[in-house]
Amino acid sequence: MKVLLIGSGGREHALAWKLAQSPRLTALFAAPGNPGIAEHATISDVDIDDQAAVVAFCRDTAIDFVVVGPEAPLVAGLADRLRKAGIVTFGPSAAAAQLEGSKGFTKDLCAQYDIPTGAYRRFGNASEAKAYIEAQGAPIVIKADGLAAGKGVTVAMTMGEALAAIDDCFDGAFGAAGAEVVVEAFLSGEEASFFCLCDGRTLLPLATAQDHKRVGDGDTGPNTGGMGAYSPAPVMTPDLVARTMTEIIAPTMRGMAKNGMPFSGVFFAGLMITDKGPELIEYNVRFGDPECQVLMMRLKSDLLPILFACATGTLDTVTAEWHDETALTVVLASKGYPGAYAKGTPIEAIPAERNDAKVFHAGTALKERKLVATGGRVLNATAVGPTAAIAQEKAYQLVDGIVWDNGFCRRDIGYLAIERENP
Ligand code: AMP
Ligand code: GLY
């Protein structure tokens, strides 16, 4: 099978690495790709924002299957366009991608189908939103409705912060994404992520993971795209996984189908484990980054037939086997991230892959044949071990073998899982 992978992050490097191991694969192409992905795929310069060009590339290259990594092309309708052209594609339609593209859409679906989530209201102007917040009190959560690169959420501990967040949204801090706002009850508990494939009528649960969103050790400082992750997430007991499937994921699948937009792709559920059980914080409609990196390290099965079955409505014919071990990834970012950072700084050395440890590339590029950092999140040092503590130790050994002066990372990824191992 000839496959085209869309995307250029650490998530796509992990997908490329895993797809490349498939005996069913005859050729792997990637666009836009990165130097890590280039170890496993032929890089294409087709513009992924030009849907007609992507279709033309698939026809010219006789691509059998397209795997879309990031959310932006899904929300823009790339999967619809490819399917219309007769090309099998992994990833939801634009209509179904509203689960990630519009927080209000997801909250309304939860209300319609009784899916546990925080109480909420949607607002199109500041004064009504503020009146509601004043009536509810803090803590309270303010969310720009649309895609805001992970930055559109304010967990306001005080009334002042909450009102300021409303002004930010309606003053255009998140562009069109902030033209509508969701105000939501604050949920307290431990967070976890759950990944499940869906072909529209069948579900295939994958695995649990937990990420670290804050930039600083001890989960302090501003939010980022994710500074590290591990899988499994020990907070997700088998009972909580079963409840997540029956109370959240299955009703979402049925509701989306009933509402005329069957979901095909990966449900990435952000959960809060509250006193009442799992509650939905948000959906993403693609693999997490860096959660995908740890999932791929734990997946024993061949990824390609699983994703193909998902895309062709035959998910009931496949299973996914997992290593019991813990996988843990540490994100190395450019100094200054998530604020301003220098681009083009040299990366002098990356340790070679071992069967239990691998560095995935995210924001890297080749400049005059030398590897440089071009993004905020740049490398993902990923390792597996029999415990979270051992996986962490191996991941940091990998980190310490990386020579990149302008990089930094958190030093405590996985601490909650390790605390659970040593109560
Ligand atoms: P999101 O961009 O929706 O993932 O939100 C970013 C982060 O905000 C989440 O990972 C949570 O830590 C936090 N958050 C979002 N919604 C809530 C909520 N209703 N209660 C408490 N924390 C929340
Ligand atoms: N790591 C969080 C995300 O991919 O959205």
Tab-separated table of C-alpha atoms and ligand atoms in Angstrom:
chain	number	residue	atom	x	y	z
A	1	MET	CA	0.000	0.000	0.000
A	2	LYS	CA	1.243	3.488	-0.925
A	3	VAL	CA	0.588	5.940	1.884
A	4	LEU	CA	0.717	9.734	2.154
A	5	LEU	CA	1.108	11.159	5.661
A	6	ILE	CA	0.079	14.793	6.197
A	7	GLY	CA	1.885	16.798	8.886
A	8	SER	CA	5.310	17.798	10.173
A	9	GLY	CA	5.382	17.389	13.962
A	10	GLY	CA	6.622	14.860	16.484
A	11	ARG	CA	3.246	13.147	16.199
A	12	GLU	CA	3.780	12.591	12.483
A	13	HIS	CA	7.357	11.395	13.025
A	14	ALA	CA	6.004	8.760	15.422
A	15	LEU	CA	3.271	7.776	12.928
A	16	ALA	CA	5.816	7.595	10.089
A	17	TRP	CA	8.199	5.479	12.197
A	18	LYS	CA	5.401	3.050	13.039
A	19	LEU	CA	3.855	2.942	9.543
A	20	ALA	CA	7.318	2.287	8.065
A	21	GLN	CA	7.472	-0.975	10.071
A	22	SER	CA	4.373	-2.344	8.329
A	23	PRO	CA	4.880	-5.281	5.969
A	24	ARG	CA	1.826	-3.973	4.079
A	25	LEU	CA	3.551	-0.695	3.217
A	26	THR	CA	5.101	-0.385	-0.259
A	27	ALA	CA	5.941	3.328	-0.144
A	28	LEU	CA	5.513	6.141	2.362
A	29	PHE	CA	5.305	9.813	1.364
A	30	ALA	CA	4.993	12.749	3.737
A	31	ALA	CA	4.055	16.410	3.347
A	32	PRO	CA	5.424	18.719	4.582
A	33	GLY	CA	7.411	16.281	6.789
A	34	ASN	CA	10.594	17.026	8.723
A	35	PRO	CA	14.147	15.582	8.793
A	36	GLY	CA	13.105	12.828	11.227
A	37	ILE	CA	10.144	11.811	9.057
A	38	ALA	CA	12.522	11.835	6.062
A	39	GLU	CA	14.285	8.802	7.588
A	40	HIS	CA	11.127	6.780	6.871
A	41	ALA	CA	9.351	8.594	4.027
A	42	THR	CA	9.877	10.421	0.763
A	43	ILE	CA	9.179	14.086	1.443
A	44	SER	CA	6.788	15.793	-0.975
A	45	ASP	CA	6.662	19.549	-1.351
A	46	VAL	CA	2.933	19.578	-2.151
A	47	ASP	CA	1.208	22.447	-0.303
A	48	ILE	CA	-1.107	20.760	2.221
A	49	ASP	CA	-3.316	23.870	2.360
A	50	ASP	CA	-4.014	23.492	-1.362
A	51	GLN	CA	-6.545	20.658	-1.370
A	52	ALA	CA	-6.669	20.376	-5.167
A	53	ALA	CA	-2.875	20.017	-5.223
A	54	VAL	CA	-3.006	17.255	-2.597
A	55	VAL	CA	-5.623	15.354	-4.660
A	56	ALA	CA	-3.482	15.796	-7.792
A	57	PHE	CA	-0.388	14.545	-5.967
A	58	CYS	CA	-2.296	11.452	-4.776
A	59	ARG	CA	-3.466	10.701	-8.318
A	60	ASP	CA	-0.049	11.266	-9.902
A	61	THR	CA	1.680	9.120	-7.286
A	62	ALA	CA	-1.084	6.450	-7.120
A	63	ILE	CA	-1.511	6.931	-3.356
A	64	ASP	CA	-3.837	4.287	-1.862
A	65	PHE	CA	-4.309	5.809	1.564
A	66	VAL	CA	-3.870	9.217	3.198
A	67	VAL	CA	-3.316	9.647	6.945
A	68	VAL	CA	-3.996	13.192	8.166
A	69	GLY	CA	-2.077	14.056	11.352
A	70	PRO	CA	-3.028	17.609	12.439
A	71	GLU	CA	-6.430	19.187	13.077
A	72	ALA	CA	-6.212	22.270	10.834
A	73	PRO	CA	-6.487	20.402	7.489
A	74	LEU	CA	-9.326	18.272	8.907
A	75	VAL	CA	-11.291	21.313	10.064
A	76	ALA	CA	-10.635	22.799	6.596
A	77	GLY	CA	-12.186	19.715	4.933
A	78	LEU	CA	-9.159	17.926	3.467
A	79	ALA	CA	-10.546	14.472	4.326
A	80	ASP	CA	-13.874	15.288	2.594
A	81	ARG	CA	-12.084	16.481	-0.514
A	82	LEU	CA	-9.851	13.387	-0.703
A	83	ARG	CA	-12.751	10.980	-0.134
A	84	LYS	CA	-14.774	12.764	-2.815
A	85	ALA	CA	-11.878	12.069	-5.166
A	86	GLY	CA	-12.094	8.370	-4.237
A	87	ILE	CA	-8.980	8.327	-2.032
A	88	VAL	CA	-9.254	6.387	1.242
A	89	THR	CA	-8.443	8.811	4.080
A	90	PHE	CA	-7.910	8.494	7.832
A	91	GLY	CA	-9.473	11.494	9.560
A	92	PRO	CA	-12.937	12.971	10.120
A	93	SER	CA	-15.022	15.131	7.797
A	94	ALA	CA	-15.064	18.886	8.390
A	95	ALA	CA	-18.544	18.523	9.884
A	96	ALA	CA	-17.371	15.882	12.378
A	97	ALA	CA	-14.136	17.797	13.086
A	98	GLN	CA	-16.307	20.490	14.702
A	99	LEU	CA	-15.899	18.340	17.816
A	100	GLU	CA	-12.460	19.945	18.024
A	101	GLY	CA	-13.077	23.052	15.924
A	102	SER	CA	-15.934	24.419	18.050
A	103	LYS	CA	-16.112	24.039	21.819
A	104	GLY	CA	-19.758	25.195	21.742
A	105	PHE	CA	-20.621	22.447	19.220
A	106	THR	CA	-19.198	19.790	21.548
A	107	LYS	CA	-20.938	21.191	24.622
A	108	ASP	CA	-24.275	21.212	22.766
A	109	LEU	CA	-23.740	17.580	21.722
A	110	CYS	CA	-23.009	16.667	25.359
A	111	ALA	CA	-26.204	18.416	26.457
A	112	GLN	CA	-28.254	16.690	23.735
A	113	TYR	CA	-26.980	13.182	24.570
A	114	ASP	CA	-26.421	13.458	28.329
A	115	ILE	CA	-22.639	13.153	28.164
A	116	PRO	CA	-21.055	14.183	31.494
A	117	THR	CA	-19.273	17.546	31.219
A	118	GLY	CA	-19.189	20.870	33.122
A	119	ALA	CA	-22.329	23.046	33.006
A	120	TYR	CA	-21.910	25.803	30.406
A	121	ARG	CA	-23.382	28.677	28.409
A	122	ARG	CA	-22.395	30.081	24.992
A	123	PHE	CA	-22.064	33.847	24.438
A	124	GLY	CA	-21.637	36.113	21.418
A	125	ASN	CA	-21.042	39.321	23.366
A	126	ALA	CA	-19.105	40.469	26.414
A	127	SER	CA	-21.858	42.008	28.526
A	128	GLU	CA	-24.045	38.887	28.723
A	129	ALA	CA	-20.998	36.702	29.351
A	130	LYS	CA	-19.879	38.964	32.203
A	131	ALA	CA	-23.333	39.028	33.788
A	132	TYR	CA	-23.398	35.210	33.740
A	133	ILE	CA	-19.896	34.985	35.252
A	134	GLU	CA	-20.839	37.443	38.008
A	135	ALA	CA	-23.857	35.307	38.836
A	136	GLN	CA	-21.795	32.057	38.848
A	137	GLY	CA	-18.681	33.280	40.691
A	138	ALA	CA	-15.055	32.057	40.396
A	139	PRO	CA	-13.321	29.697	39.826
A	140	ILE	CA	-14.761	29.462	36.321
A	141	VAL	CA	-13.436	28.564	32.875
A	142	ILE	CA	-13.529	30.811	29.773
A	143	LYS	CA	-12.958	29.270	26.335
A	144	ALA	CA	-12.693	30.851	22.906
A	145	ASP	CA	-15.034	28.775	20.744
A	146	GLY	CA	-12.701	28.054	17.818
A	147	LEU	CA	-9.200	26.665	17.241
A	148	ALA	CA	-6.704	28.816	19.159
A	149	ALA	CA	-3.581	26.612	19.107
A	150	GLY	CA	-4.206	25.464	22.678
A	151	LYS	CA	-4.171	29.033	23.989
A	152	GLY	CA	-7.874	29.899	24.008
A	153	VAL	CA	-8.683	28.538	27.502
A	154	THR	CA	-8.480	30.545	30.748
A	155	VAL	CA	-9.010	28.707	34.005
A	156	ALA	CA	-9.901	31.811	36.057
A	157	MET	CA	-9.411	31.436	39.792
A	158	THR	CA	-10.708	34.970	40.457
A	159	MET	CA	-13.543	37.124	39.103
A	160	GLY	CA	-10.976	39.663	37.814
A	161	GLU	CA	-9.198	37.051	35.698
A	162	ALA	CA	-12.510	35.763	34.353
A	163	LEU	CA	-13.734	39.199	33.265
A	164	ALA	CA	-10.328	40.025	31.729
A	165	ALA	CA	-10.466	36.760	29.748
A	166	ILE	CA	-13.855	37.770	28.342
A	167	ASP	CA	-12.418	41.133	27.237
A	168	ASP	CA	-9.423	39.367	25.637
A	169	CYS	CA	-11.687	37.085	23.599
A	170	PHE	CA	-14.034	39.784	22.376
A	171	ASP	CA	-11.145	42.218	21.763
A	172	GLY	CA	-9.779	39.739	19.239
A	173	ALA	CA	-6.882	38.073	21.135
A	174	PHE	CA	-7.793	34.793	19.376
A	175	GLY	CA	-9.071	36.295	16.119
A	176	ALA	CA	-12.220	34.722	14.718
A	177	ALA	CA	-11.836	31.812	17.189
A	178	GLY	CA	-12.842	34.199	19.993
A	179	ALA	CA	-15.934	35.733	18.349
A	180	GLU	CA	-17.962	33.282	20.411
A	181	VAL	CA	-17.144	32.209	23.960
A	182	VAL	CA	-18.055	29.214	26.100
A	183	VAL	CA	-18.195	29.821	29.853
A	184	GLU	CA	-17.928	26.577	31.757
A	185	ALA	CA	-18.051	25.328	35.346
A	186	PHE	CA	-14.644	24.608	36.896
A	187	LEU	CA	-14.078	20.862	37.328
A	188	SER	CA	-11.595	19.593	39.858
A	189	GLY	CA	-9.787	16.268	39.802
A	190	GLU	CA	-6.908	14.602	37.954
A	191	GLU	CA	-6.760	14.944	34.171
A	192	ALA	CA	-6.234	12.090	31.743
A	193	SER	CA	-6.496	11.524	28.022
A	194	PHE	CA	-8.188	8.631	26.317
A	195	PHE	CA	-7.765	7.610	22.699
A	196	CYS	CA	-10.317	5.561	20.772
A	197	LEU	CA	-10.736	4.879	17.058
A	198	CYS	CA	-14.184	5.127	15.491
A	199	ASP	CA	-15.285	4.214	11.965
A	200	GLY	CA	-18.776	5.677	12.364
A	201	ARG	CA	-20.366	2.597	13.918
A	202	THR	CA	-17.629	0.587	15.655
A	203	LEU	CA	-15.231	1.694	18.386
A	204	LEU	CA	-11.708	0.395	18.977
A	205	PRO	CA	-10.330	1.641	22.307
A	206	LEU	CA	-6.615	2.393	22.047
A	207	ALA	CA	-4.928	3.596	25.230
A	208	THR	CA	-4.758	6.185	27.978
A	209	ALA	CA	-2.126	8.892	28.378
A	210	GLN	CA	-1.384	11.949	30.433
A	211	ASP	CA	0.444	15.037	29.293
A	212	HIS	CA	2.084	17.977	31.022
A	213	LYS	CA	0.744	21.215	29.552
A	214	ARG	CA	2.592	23.763	31.690
A	215	VAL	CA	6.055	24.886	30.704
A	216	GLY	CA	7.656	24.599	34.161
A	217	ASP	CA	8.507	21.825	36.621
A	218	GLY	CA	5.736	21.049	39.097
A	219	ASP	CA	3.152	22.024	36.436
A	220	THR	CA	3.823	25.755	36.792
A	221	GLY	CA	4.021	28.629	34.312
A	222	PRO	CA	2.099	29.219	31.093
A	223	ASN	CA	0.330	26.547	29.053
A	224	THR	CA	2.083	25.020	26.052
A	225	GLY	CA	1.196	22.453	23.397
A	226	GLY	CA	2.563	19.816	25.812
A	227	MET	CA	5.999	19.425	27.444
A	228	GLY	CA	5.892	15.664	27.888
A	229	ALA	CA	3.532	12.716	28.236
A	230	TYR	CA	3.298	9.124	29.315
A	231	SER	CA	1.091	6.124	28.673
A	232	PRO	CA	-0.685	4.388	30.304
A	233	ALA	CA	-2.142	6.963	32.712
A	234	PRO	CA	-2.438	5.048	36.005
A	235	VAL	CA	-5.372	7.230	37.125
A	236	MET	CA	-7.427	5.541	34.388
A	237	THR	CA	-8.333	2.252	36.049
A	238	PRO	CA	-10.093	-0.409	33.947
A	239	ASP	CA	-13.373	0.662	35.597
A	240	LEU	CA	-12.854	4.308	34.603
A	241	VAL	CA	-11.951	3.251	31.053
A	242	ALA	CA	-15.163	1.207	30.850
A	243	ARG	CA	-17.210	4.144	32.164
A	244	THR	CA	-15.526	6.518	29.688
A	245	MET	CA	-16.487	4.165	26.853
A	246	THR	CA	-20.142	3.775	27.876
A	247	GLU	CA	-20.843	7.246	29.285
A	248	ILE	CA	-18.789	9.456	26.949
A	249	ILE	CA	-17.349	7.835	23.806
A	250	ALA	CA	-20.223	5.552	22.724
A	251	PRO	CA	-22.923	8.243	23.116
A	252	THR	CA	-20.705	10.644	21.143
A	253	MET	CA	-20.413	8.138	18.291
A	254	ARG	CA	-24.172	7.492	18.283
A	255	GLY	CA	-25.025	11.184	18.640
A	256	MET	CA	-22.747	12.236	15.793
A	257	ALA	CA	-24.270	9.564	13.521
A	258	LYS	CA	-27.824	10.563	14.529
A	259	ASN	CA	-27.042	14.209	13.872
A	260	GLY	CA	-26.002	13.329	10.313
A	261	MET	CA	-22.231	13.647	10.716
A	262	PRO	CA	-20.862	10.182	11.482
A	263	PHE	CA	-17.392	10.356	13.012
A	264	SER	CA	-14.473	8.529	11.409
A	265	GLY	CA	-11.017	8.882	12.929
A	266	VAL	CA	-9.569	9.140	16.420
A	267	PHE	CA	-11.469	10.454	19.408
A	268	PHE	CA	-8.919	12.079	21.706
A	269	ALA	CA	-10.937	12.766	24.842
A	270	GLY	CA	-9.531	15.151	27.444
A	271	LEU	CA	-11.072	13.994	30.725
A	272	MET	CA	-11.287	15.252	34.260
A	273	ILE	CA	-11.622	12.438	36.772
A	274	THR	CA	-13.943	14.074	39.293
A	275	ASP	CA	-15.608	12.651	42.421
A	276	LYS	CA	-18.528	11.667	40.176
A	277	GLY	CA	-16.342	9.863	37.621
A	278	PRO	CA	-14.971	10.811	34.190
A	279	GLU	CA	-16.228	14.107	32.724
A	280	LEU	CA	-15.402	15.439	29.281
A	281	ILE	CA	-13.203	18.556	29.151
A	282	GLU	CA	-12.759	18.555	25.397
A	283	TYR	CA	-12.439	16.467	22.278
A	284	ASN	CA	-9.646	16.532	19.762
A	285	VAL	CA	-10.151	14.721	16.474
A	286	ARG	CA	-6.552	13.636	15.887
A	287	PHE	CA	-3.772	11.996	17.851
A	288	GLY	CA	-2.215	14.097	20.612
A	289	ASP	CA	1.219	15.586	20.251
A	290	PRO	CA	3.278	14.379	22.209
A	291	GLU	CA	0.765	11.691	23.350
A	292	CYS	CA	0.992	9.935	19.960
A	293	GLN	CA	4.726	9.383	20.465
A	294	VAL	CA	4.151	7.325	23.619
A	295	LEU	CA	1.190	5.472	22.100
A	296	MET	CA	3.240	4.412	19.073
A	297	MET	CA	6.090	3.173	21.309
A	298	ARG	CA	3.569	0.961	23.174
A	299	LEU	CA	1.644	-0.353	20.165
A	300	LYS	CA	2.641	-3.940	19.336
A	301	SER	CA	0.273	-4.341	16.386
A	302	ASP	CA	0.829	-3.152	12.847
A	303	LEU	CA	-0.601	0.399	12.712
A	304	LEU	CA	-1.341	0.474	8.985
A	305	PRO	CA	-4.183	-2.098	8.819
A	306	ILE	CA	-5.749	-0.556	11.931
A	307	LEU	CA	-5.884	2.954	10.480
A	308	PHE	CA	-7.001	1.568	7.094
A	309	ALA	CA	-9.822	-0.392	8.750
A	310	CYS	CA	-10.867	2.775	10.575
A	311	ALA	CA	-10.986	4.680	7.296
A	312	THR	CA	-12.927	1.969	5.440
A	313	GLY	CA	-15.605	1.189	8.035
A	314	THR	CA	-14.149	-2.227	8.918
A	315	LEU	CA	-12.834	-1.526	12.402
A	316	ASP	CA	-14.686	-4.628	13.639
A	317	THR	CA	-12.125	-6.768	11.766
A	318	VAL	CA	-8.990	-5.574	13.613
A	319	THR	CA	-7.578	-5.541	17.144
A	320	ALA	CA	-4.809	-3.523	18.766
A	321	GLU	CA	-2.227	-5.185	21.046
A	322	TRP	CA	-0.200	-3.100	23.496
A	323	HIS	CA	3.011	-3.529	25.442
A	324	ASP	CA	2.238	-3.409	29.168
A	325	GLU	CA	5.288	-1.235	29.737
A	326	THR	CA	5.124	2.511	30.334
A	327	ALA	CA	6.263	4.828	27.575
A	328	LEU	CA	7.349	8.346	28.479
A	329	THR	CA	8.382	11.275	26.314
A	330	VAL	CA	10.181	14.487	27.248
A	331	VAL	CA	9.757	17.472	24.947
A	332	LEU	CA	12.847	19.592	24.275
A	333	ALA	CA	11.823	23.117	23.333
A	334	SER	CA	13.644	26.258	22.194
A	335	LYS	CA	14.578	28.551	25.103
A	336	GLY	CA	11.840	31.180	25.439
A	337	TYR	CA	8.979	28.871	24.357
A	338	PRO	CA	5.967	29.315	24.679
A	339	GLY	CA	6.992	32.972	24.209
A	340	ALA	CA	9.416	34.248	21.561
A	341	TYR	CA	12.422	32.052	20.709
A	342	ALA	CA	15.370	32.045	18.302
A	343	LYS	CA	15.015	30.036	15.095
A	344	GLY	CA	17.757	28.172	13.264
A	345	THR	CA	19.851	27.238	16.311
A	346	PRO	CA	22.142	24.248	15.645
A	347	ILE	CA	21.442	20.761	17.017
A	348	GLU	CA	24.853	19.084	17.219
A	349	ALA	CA	23.978	15.523	18.251
A	350	ILE	CA	21.031	13.173	18.726
A	351	PRO	CA	21.517	9.684	20.245
A	352	ALA	CA	20.868	6.734	17.917
A	353	GLU	CA	17.589	4.812	18.143
A	354	ARG	CA	17.477	1.740	20.392
A	355	ASN	CA	14.620	-0.708	20.603
A	356	ASP	CA	13.452	0.913	23.861
A	357	ALA	CA	14.330	4.540	23.183
A	358	LYS	CA	13.955	6.950	20.286
A	359	VAL	CA	14.189	10.695	19.684
A	360	PHE	CA	11.359	11.976	17.486
A	361	HIS	CA	11.732	15.214	15.538
A	362	ALA	CA	9.122	17.971	15.772
A	363	GLY	CA	10.364	21.476	14.859
A	364	THR	CA	13.593	20.647	13.036
A	365	ALA	CA	14.941	21.409	9.564
A	366	LEU	CA	18.114	20.879	7.565
A	367	LYS	CA	20.036	24.049	6.743
A	368	GLU	CA	23.099	23.555	4.571
A	369	ARG	CA	22.879	19.878	5.526
A	370	LYS	CA	23.074	20.698	9.241
A	371	LEU	CA	20.211	20.000	11.625
A	372	VAL	CA	18.673	23.138	13.157
A	373	ALA	CA	15.726	23.933	15.413
A	374	THR	CA	12.948	25.833	13.686
A	375	GLY	CA	10.005	25.470	16.066
A	376	GLY	CA	9.021	25.942	19.683
A	377	ARG	CA	8.769	22.242	20.472
A	378	VAL	CA	11.708	20.637	18.696
A	379	LEU	CA	12.581	17.092	19.850
A	380	ASN	CA	10.814	14.334	21.822
A	381	ALA	CA	13.077	12.001	23.813
A	382	THR	CA	10.916	8.893	24.183
A	383	ALA	CA	11.591	5.637	26.049
A	384	VAL	CA	9.788	2.579	27.389
A	385	GLY	CA	10.404	0.764	30.654
A	386	PRO	CA	8.729	-1.699	33.031
A	387	THR	CA	7.756	1.177	35.362
A	388	ALA	CA	7.163	4.898	34.895
A	389	ALA	CA	10.279	5.540	36.998
A	390	ILE	CA	12.476	3.449	34.693
A	391	ALA	CA	10.899	4.897	31.541
A	392	GLN	CA	11.596	8.366	32.965
A	393	GLU	CA	15.211	7.515	33.758
A	394	LYS	CA	15.775	6.195	30.232
A	395	ALA	CA	14.062	9.182	28.613
A	396	TYR	CA	16.298	11.597	30.540
A	397	GLN	CA	19.392	9.549	29.591
A	398	LEU	CA	18.334	10.165	26.010
A	399	VAL	CA	17.811	13.884	26.744
A	400	ASP	CA	21.316	14.074	28.199
A	401	GLY	CA	22.750	12.622	24.985
A	402	ILE	CA	21.241	15.434	22.914
A	403	VAL	CA	23.624	18.314	22.215
A	404	TRP	CA	21.606	21.467	21.552
A	405	ASP	CA	22.631	24.638	23.411
A	406	ASN	CA	19.389	26.511	22.828
A	407	GLY	CA	17.141	23.686	24.096
A	408	PHE	CA	15.469	23.170	27.456
A	409	CYS	CA	13.059	20.653	28.949
A	410	ARG	CA	11.154	19.921	32.111
A	411	ARG	CA	12.958	17.579	34.499
A	412	ASP	CA	9.887	16.007	36.136
A	413	ILE	CA	7.810	14.477	33.342
A	414	GLY	CA	5.798	11.580	34.762
A	415	TYR	CA	6.090	12.587	38.422
A	416	LEU	CA	2.420	11.873	39.178
A	417	ALA	CA	2.692	8.354	37.762
A	418	ILE	CA	5.914	7.772	39.720
A	419	GLU	CA	4.279	8.985	42.941
A	420	ARG	CA	1.525	6.429	42.370
A	421	GLU	CA	4.165	3.695	41.958
A	422	ASN	CA	5.789	4.681	45.280
A	423	PRO	CA	2.896	5.645	47.578
B	1	AMP	P1	-8.258	22.645	26.609
B	1	AMP	O1	-7.559	23.609	25.667
B	1	AMP	O2	-9.734	22.589	26.447
B	1	AMP	O3	-7.538	21.340	26.688
B	1	AMP	O4	-8.049	23.255	28.069
B	1	AMP	C1	-6.757	23.479	28.547
B	1	AMP	C2	-6.686	23.067	29.965
B	1	AMP	O5	-7.575	23.866	30.743
B	1	AMP	C3	-7.142	21.648	30.243
B	1	AMP	O6	-6.176	20.706	30.001
B	1	AMP	C4	-7.488	21.748	31.699
B	1	AMP	O7	-6.324	21.671	32.480
B	1	AMP	C5	-8.061	23.118	31.827
B	1	AMP	N1	-9.531	23.083	31.778
B	1	AMP	C6	-10.320	23.142	30.689
B	1	AMP	N2	-11.623	23.078	31.037
B	1	AMP	C7	-11.658	22.974	32.386
B	1	AMP	C8	-12.708	22.878	33.367
B	1	AMP	N3	-14.000	22.909	33.007
B	1	AMP	N4	-12.350	22.788	34.665
B	1	AMP	C9	-11.049	22.802	35.036
B	1	AMP	N5	-10.023	22.890	34.173
B	1	AMP	C10	-10.311	22.982	32.869
B	2	GLY	N1	-0.806	17.526	23.800
B	2	GLY	C1	-2.093	18.053	23.630
B	2	GLY	C2	-2.604	18.045	22.256
B	2	GLY	O1	-2.088	17.414	21.363
B	2	GLY	O2	-3.620	18.689	22.028
